[in-house]
mmCIF file with all atom_site columns, C-alpha atoms in Angstrom:
data_model
loop_
_atom_site.group_PDB
_atom_site.id
_atom_site.type_symbol
_atom_site.label_atom_id
_atom_site.label_alt_id
_atom_site.label_comp_id
_atom_site.label_asym_id
_atom_site.label_entity_id
_atom_site.label_seq_id
_atom_site.pdbx_PDB_ins_code
_atom_site.Cartn_x
_atom_site.Cartn_y
_atom_site.Cartn_z
_atom_site.occupancy
_atom_site.B_iso_or_equiv
_atom_site.pdbx_formal_charge
_atom_site.auth_seq_id
_atom_site.auth_comp_id
_atom_site.auth_asym_id
_atom_site.auth_atom_id
_atom_site.pdbx_PDB_model_num
ATOM 1  C CA . UNK A 1 1  ? -25.591 21.074  -33.211 1.00 51.00 ? 1  UNK A CA 1
ATOM 2  C CA . UNK A 1 2  ? -28.473 18.945  -32.955 1.00 59.00 ? 2  UNK A CA 1
ATOM 3  C CA . UNK A 1 3  ? -30.585 21.679  -31.290 1.00 63.00 ? 3  UNK A CA 1
ATOM 4  C CA . UNK A 1 4  ? -31.420 19.778  -28.057 1.00 65.00 ? 4  UNK A CA 1
ATOM 5  C CA . UNK A 1 5  ? -30.546 21.511  -24.937 1.00 62.00 ? 5  UNK A CA 1
ATOM 6  C CA . UNK A 1 6  ? -27.557 20.401  -22.852 1.00 56.00 ? 6  UNK A CA 1
ATOM 7  C CA . UNK A 1 7  ? -28.468 18.053  -19.952 1.00 58.00 ? 7  UNK A CA 1
ATOM 8  C CA . UNK A 1 8  ? -27.002 18.930  -16.636 1.00 58.00 ? 8  UNK A CA 1
ATOM 9  C CA . UNK A 1 9  ? -26.027 16.350  -14.111 1.00 72.00 ? 9  UNK A CA 1
ATOM 10 C CA . UNK A 1 10 ? -28.034 17.255  -11.136 1.00 72.00 ? 10 UNK A CA 1
ATOM 11 C CA . UNK A 1 11 ? -25.452 15.718  -8.674  1.00 76.00 ? 11 UNK A CA 1
ATOM 12 C CA . UNK A 1 12 ? -22.765 18.187  -9.914  1.00 79.00 ? 12 UNK A CA 1
ATOM 13 C CA . UNK A 1 13 ? -23.898 21.025  -7.470  1.00 83.00 ? 13 UNK A CA 1
ATOM 14 C CA . UNK A 1 14 ? -24.095 18.604  -4.628  1.00 83.00 ? 14 UNK A CA 1
ATOM 15 C CA . UNK A 1 15 ? -20.640 17.096  -5.416  1.00 85.00 ? 15 UNK A CA 1
ATOM 16 C CA . UNK A 1 16 ? -19.128 20.331  -5.508  1.00 88.00 ? 16 UNK A CA 1
ATOM 17 C CA . UNK A 1 17 ? -20.798 21.530  -2.300  1.00 90.00 ? 17 UNK A CA 1
ATOM 18 C CA . UNK A 1 18 ? -19.393 18.587  -0.558  1.00 90.00 ? 18 UNK A CA 1
ATOM 19 C CA . UNK A 1 19 ? -16.019 19.092  -1.967  1.00 92.00 ? 19 UNK A CA 1
ATOM 20 C CA . UNK A 1 20 ? -15.994 22.702  -0.782  1.00 95.00 ? 20 UNK A CA 1
ATOM 21 C CA . UNK A 1 21 ? -17.139 21.701  2.671   1.00 96.00 ? 21 UNK A CA 1
ATOM 22 C CA . UNK A 1 22 ? -14.548 18.928  2.959   1.00 95.00 ? 22 UNK A CA 1
ATOM 23 C CA . UNK A 1 23 ? -11.615 20.858  1.717   1.00 95.00 ? 23 UNK A CA 1
ATOM 24 C CA . UNK A 1 24 ? -12.719 24.279  3.440   1.00 96.00 ? 24 UNK A CA 1
ATOM 25 C CA . UNK A 1 25 ? -13.165 22.361  6.746   1.00 96.00 ? 25 UNK A CA 1
ATOM 26 C CA . UNK A 1 26 ? -9.692  21.022  6.073   1.00 95.00 ? 26 UNK A CA 1
ATOM 27 C CA . UNK A 1 27 ? -8.197  24.639  5.683   1.00 96.00 ? 27 UNK A CA 1
ATOM 28 C CA . UNK A 1 28 ? -10.053 25.842  8.692   1.00 96.00 ? 28 UNK A CA 1
ATOM 29 C CA . UNK A 1 29 ? -8.635  23.173  10.953  1.00 95.00 ? 29 UNK A CA 1
ATOM 30 C CA . UNK A 1 30 ? -5.229  23.747  9.613   1.00 94.00 ? 30 UNK A CA 1
ATOM 31 C CA . UNK A 1 31 ? -5.614  27.519  10.342  1.00 94.00 ? 31 UNK A CA 1
ATOM 32 C CA . UNK A 1 32 ? -7.650  27.600  13.699  1.00 94.00 ? 32 UNK A CA 1
ATOM 33 C CA . UNK A 1 33 ? -7.147  24.228  15.424  1.00 92.00 ? 33 UNK A CA 1
ATOM 34 C CA . UNK A 1 34 ? -3.675  23.140  14.704  1.00 90.00 ? 34 UNK A CA 1
ATOM 35 C CA . UNK A 1 35 ? -2.021  26.208  16.199  1.00 90.00 ? 35 UNK A CA 1
ATOM 36 C CA . UNK A 1 36 ? -4.259  25.676  19.253  1.00 91.00 ? 36 UNK A CA 1
ATOM 37 C CA . UNK A 1 37 ? -3.405  22.215  19.895  1.00 89.00 ? 37 UNK A CA 1
ATOM 38 C CA . UNK A 1 38 ? 0.212   22.003  18.866  1.00 87.00 ? 38 UNK A CA 1
ATOM 39 C CA . UNK A 1 39 ? 2.635   24.280  20.839  1.00 87.00 ? 39 UNK A CA 1
ATOM 40 C CA . UNK A 1 40 ? 4.469   26.912  18.730  1.00 84.00 ? 40 UNK A CA 1
ATOM 41 C CA . UNK A 1 41 ? 7.887   25.266  19.224  1.00 90.00 ? 41 UNK A CA 1
ATOM 42 C CA . UNK A 1 42 ? 6.850   21.844  18.253  1.00 88.00 ? 42 UNK A CA 1
ATOM 43 C CA . UNK A 1 43 ? 7.465   21.370  14.656  1.00 89.00 ? 43 UNK A CA 1
ATOM 44 C CA . UNK A 1 44 ? 7.022   17.504  14.570  1.00 92.00 ? 44 UNK A CA 1
ATOM 45 C CA . UNK A 1 45 ? 3.526   18.107  16.300  1.00 89.00 ? 45 UNK A CA 1
ATOM 46 C CA . UNK A 1 46 ? 2.686   20.488  13.640  1.00 91.00 ? 46 UNK A CA 1
ATOM 47 C CA . UNK A 1 47 ? 3.675   18.319  10.842  1.00 93.00 ? 47 UNK A CA 1
ATOM 48 C CA . UNK A 1 48 ? 1.954   15.208  12.241  1.00 94.00 ? 48 UNK A CA 1
ATOM 49 C CA . UNK A 1 49 ? -1.347  17.008  13.066  1.00 94.00 ? 49 UNK A CA 1
ATOM 50 C CA . UNK A 1 50 ? -1.285  18.594  9.363   1.00 94.00 ? 50 UNK A CA 1
ATOM 51 C CA . UNK A 1 51 ? -0.792  15.155  7.903   1.00 96.00 ? 51 UNK A CA 1
ATOM 52 C CA . UNK A 1 52 ? -3.410  13.523  10.132  1.00 96.00 ? 52 UNK A CA 1
ATOM 53 C CA . UNK A 1 53 ? -5.902  16.229  8.923   1.00 96.00 ? 53 UNK A CA 1
ATOM 54 C CA . UNK A 1 54 ? -5.008  16.071  5.232   1.00 96.00 ? 54 UNK A CA 1
ATOM 55 C CA . UNK A 1 55 ? -5.490  12.327  5.471   1.00 96.00 ? 55 UNK A CA 1
ATOM 56 C CA . UNK A 1 56 ? -8.751  12.508  7.001   1.00 96.00 ? 56 UNK A CA 1
ATOM 57 C CA . UNK A 1 57 ? -9.829  15.143  4.405   1.00 96.00 ? 57 UNK A CA 1
ATOM 58 C CA . UNK A 1 58 ? -8.621  12.978  1.642   1.00 94.00 ? 58 UNK A CA 1
ATOM 59 C CA . UNK A 1 59 ? -10.552 9.816   3.076   1.00 94.00 ? 59 UNK A CA 1
ATOM 60 C CA . UNK A 1 60 ? -13.651 12.082  3.322   1.00 94.00 ? 60 UNK A CA 1
ATOM 61 C CA . UNK A 1 61 ? -13.315 13.179  -0.180  1.00 92.00 ? 61 UNK A CA 1
ATOM 62 C CA . UNK A 1 62 ? -12.906 9.563   -1.516  1.00 91.00 ? 62 UNK A CA 1
ATOM 63 C CA . UNK A 1 63 ? -15.879 8.391   0.261   1.00 91.00 ? 63 UNK A CA 1
ATOM 64 C CA . UNK A 1 64 ? -17.896 11.523  -1.026  1.00 89.00 ? 64 UNK A CA 1
ATOM 65 C CA . UNK A 1 65 ? -16.832 10.352  -4.591  1.00 87.00 ? 65 UNK A CA 1
ATOM 66 C CA . UNK A 1 66 ? -17.903 6.883   -3.914  1.00 85.00 ? 66 UNK A CA 1
ATOM 67 C CA . UNK A 1 67 ? -21.273 8.065   -2.326  1.00 83.00 ? 67 UNK A CA 1
ATOM 68 C CA . UNK A 1 68 ? -22.373 10.804  -4.693  1.00 82.00 ? 68 UNK A CA 1
ATOM 69 C CA . UNK A 1 69 ? -20.711 9.714   -8.031  1.00 79.00 ? 69 UNK A CA 1
ATOM 70 C CA . UNK A 1 70 ? -20.184 6.078   -7.708  1.00 77.00 ? 70 UNK A CA 1
ATOM 71 C CA . UNK A 1 71 ? -16.450 6.184   -8.322  1.00 77.00 ? 71 UNK A CA 1
ATOM 72 C CA . UNK A 1 72 ? -14.923 2.918   -6.783  1.00 78.00 ? 72 UNK A CA 1
ATOM 73 C CA . UNK A 1 73 ? -12.740 3.459   -3.715  1.00 75.00 ? 73 UNK A CA 1
ATOM 74 C CA . UNK A 1 74 ? -9.000  3.145   -4.443  1.00 76.00 ? 74 UNK A CA 1
ATOM 75 C CA . UNK A 1 75 ? -8.478  0.355   -1.657  1.00 74.00 ? 75 UNK A CA 1
ATOM 76 C CA . UNK A 1 76 ? -11.651 -1.615  -2.672  1.00 67.00 ? 76 UNK A CA 1
ATOM 77 C CA . UNK A 1 77 ? -9.727  -3.762  -5.382  1.00 62.00 ? 77 UNK A CA 1
ATOM 78 C CA . UNK A 1 78 ? -10.745 -4.003  -9.099  1.00 55.00 ? 78 UNK A CA 1
ATOM 79 C CA . UNK A 1 79 ? -14.217 -5.774  -8.444  1.00 54.00 ? 79 UNK A CA 1
ATOM 80 C CA . UNK A 1 80 ? -14.907 -4.103  -5.185  1.00 49.00 ? 80 UNK A CA 1
ATOM 81 C CA . UNK A 1 81 ? -15.973 -7.270  -3.565  1.00 54.00 ? 81 UNK A CA 1
ATOM 82 C CA . UNK A 1 82 ? -12.695 -9.214  -2.828  1.00 55.00 ? 82 UNK A CA 1
ATOM 83 C CA . UNK A 1 83 ? -9.180  -7.815  -2.475  1.00 55.00 ? 83 UNK A CA 1
ATOM 84 C CA . UNK A 1 84 ? -6.356  -8.456  -4.872  1.00 55.00 ? 84 UNK A CA 1
ATOM 85 C CA . UNK A 1 85 ? -4.230  -11.523 -3.850  1.00 56.00 ? 85 UNK A CA 1
ATOM 86 C CA . UNK A 1 86 ? -0.700  -10.816 -2.838  1.00 58.00 ? 86 UNK A CA 1
ATOM 87 C CA . UNK A 1 87 ? 1.971   -11.466 -5.463  1.00 59.00 ? 87 UNK A CA 1
#
């Protein structure tokens, strides 16, 4: 060991808080909102609302990654400026 203290990334707690809020909100919507909006006998409605909620949480999580960490968005292409040309 070199004896220098370990440097902590100051954005890590902010990133984790955002992650917790996004996925905690996702879980709360699945537990509290979907049963109220979709009738109990409508299985297709439950599945569609659950998929829509999950997609929204995933997109928010990717945007949070991009905003806090600077991780490129998966749909932004390699350079981030122009999309890849079709094959």
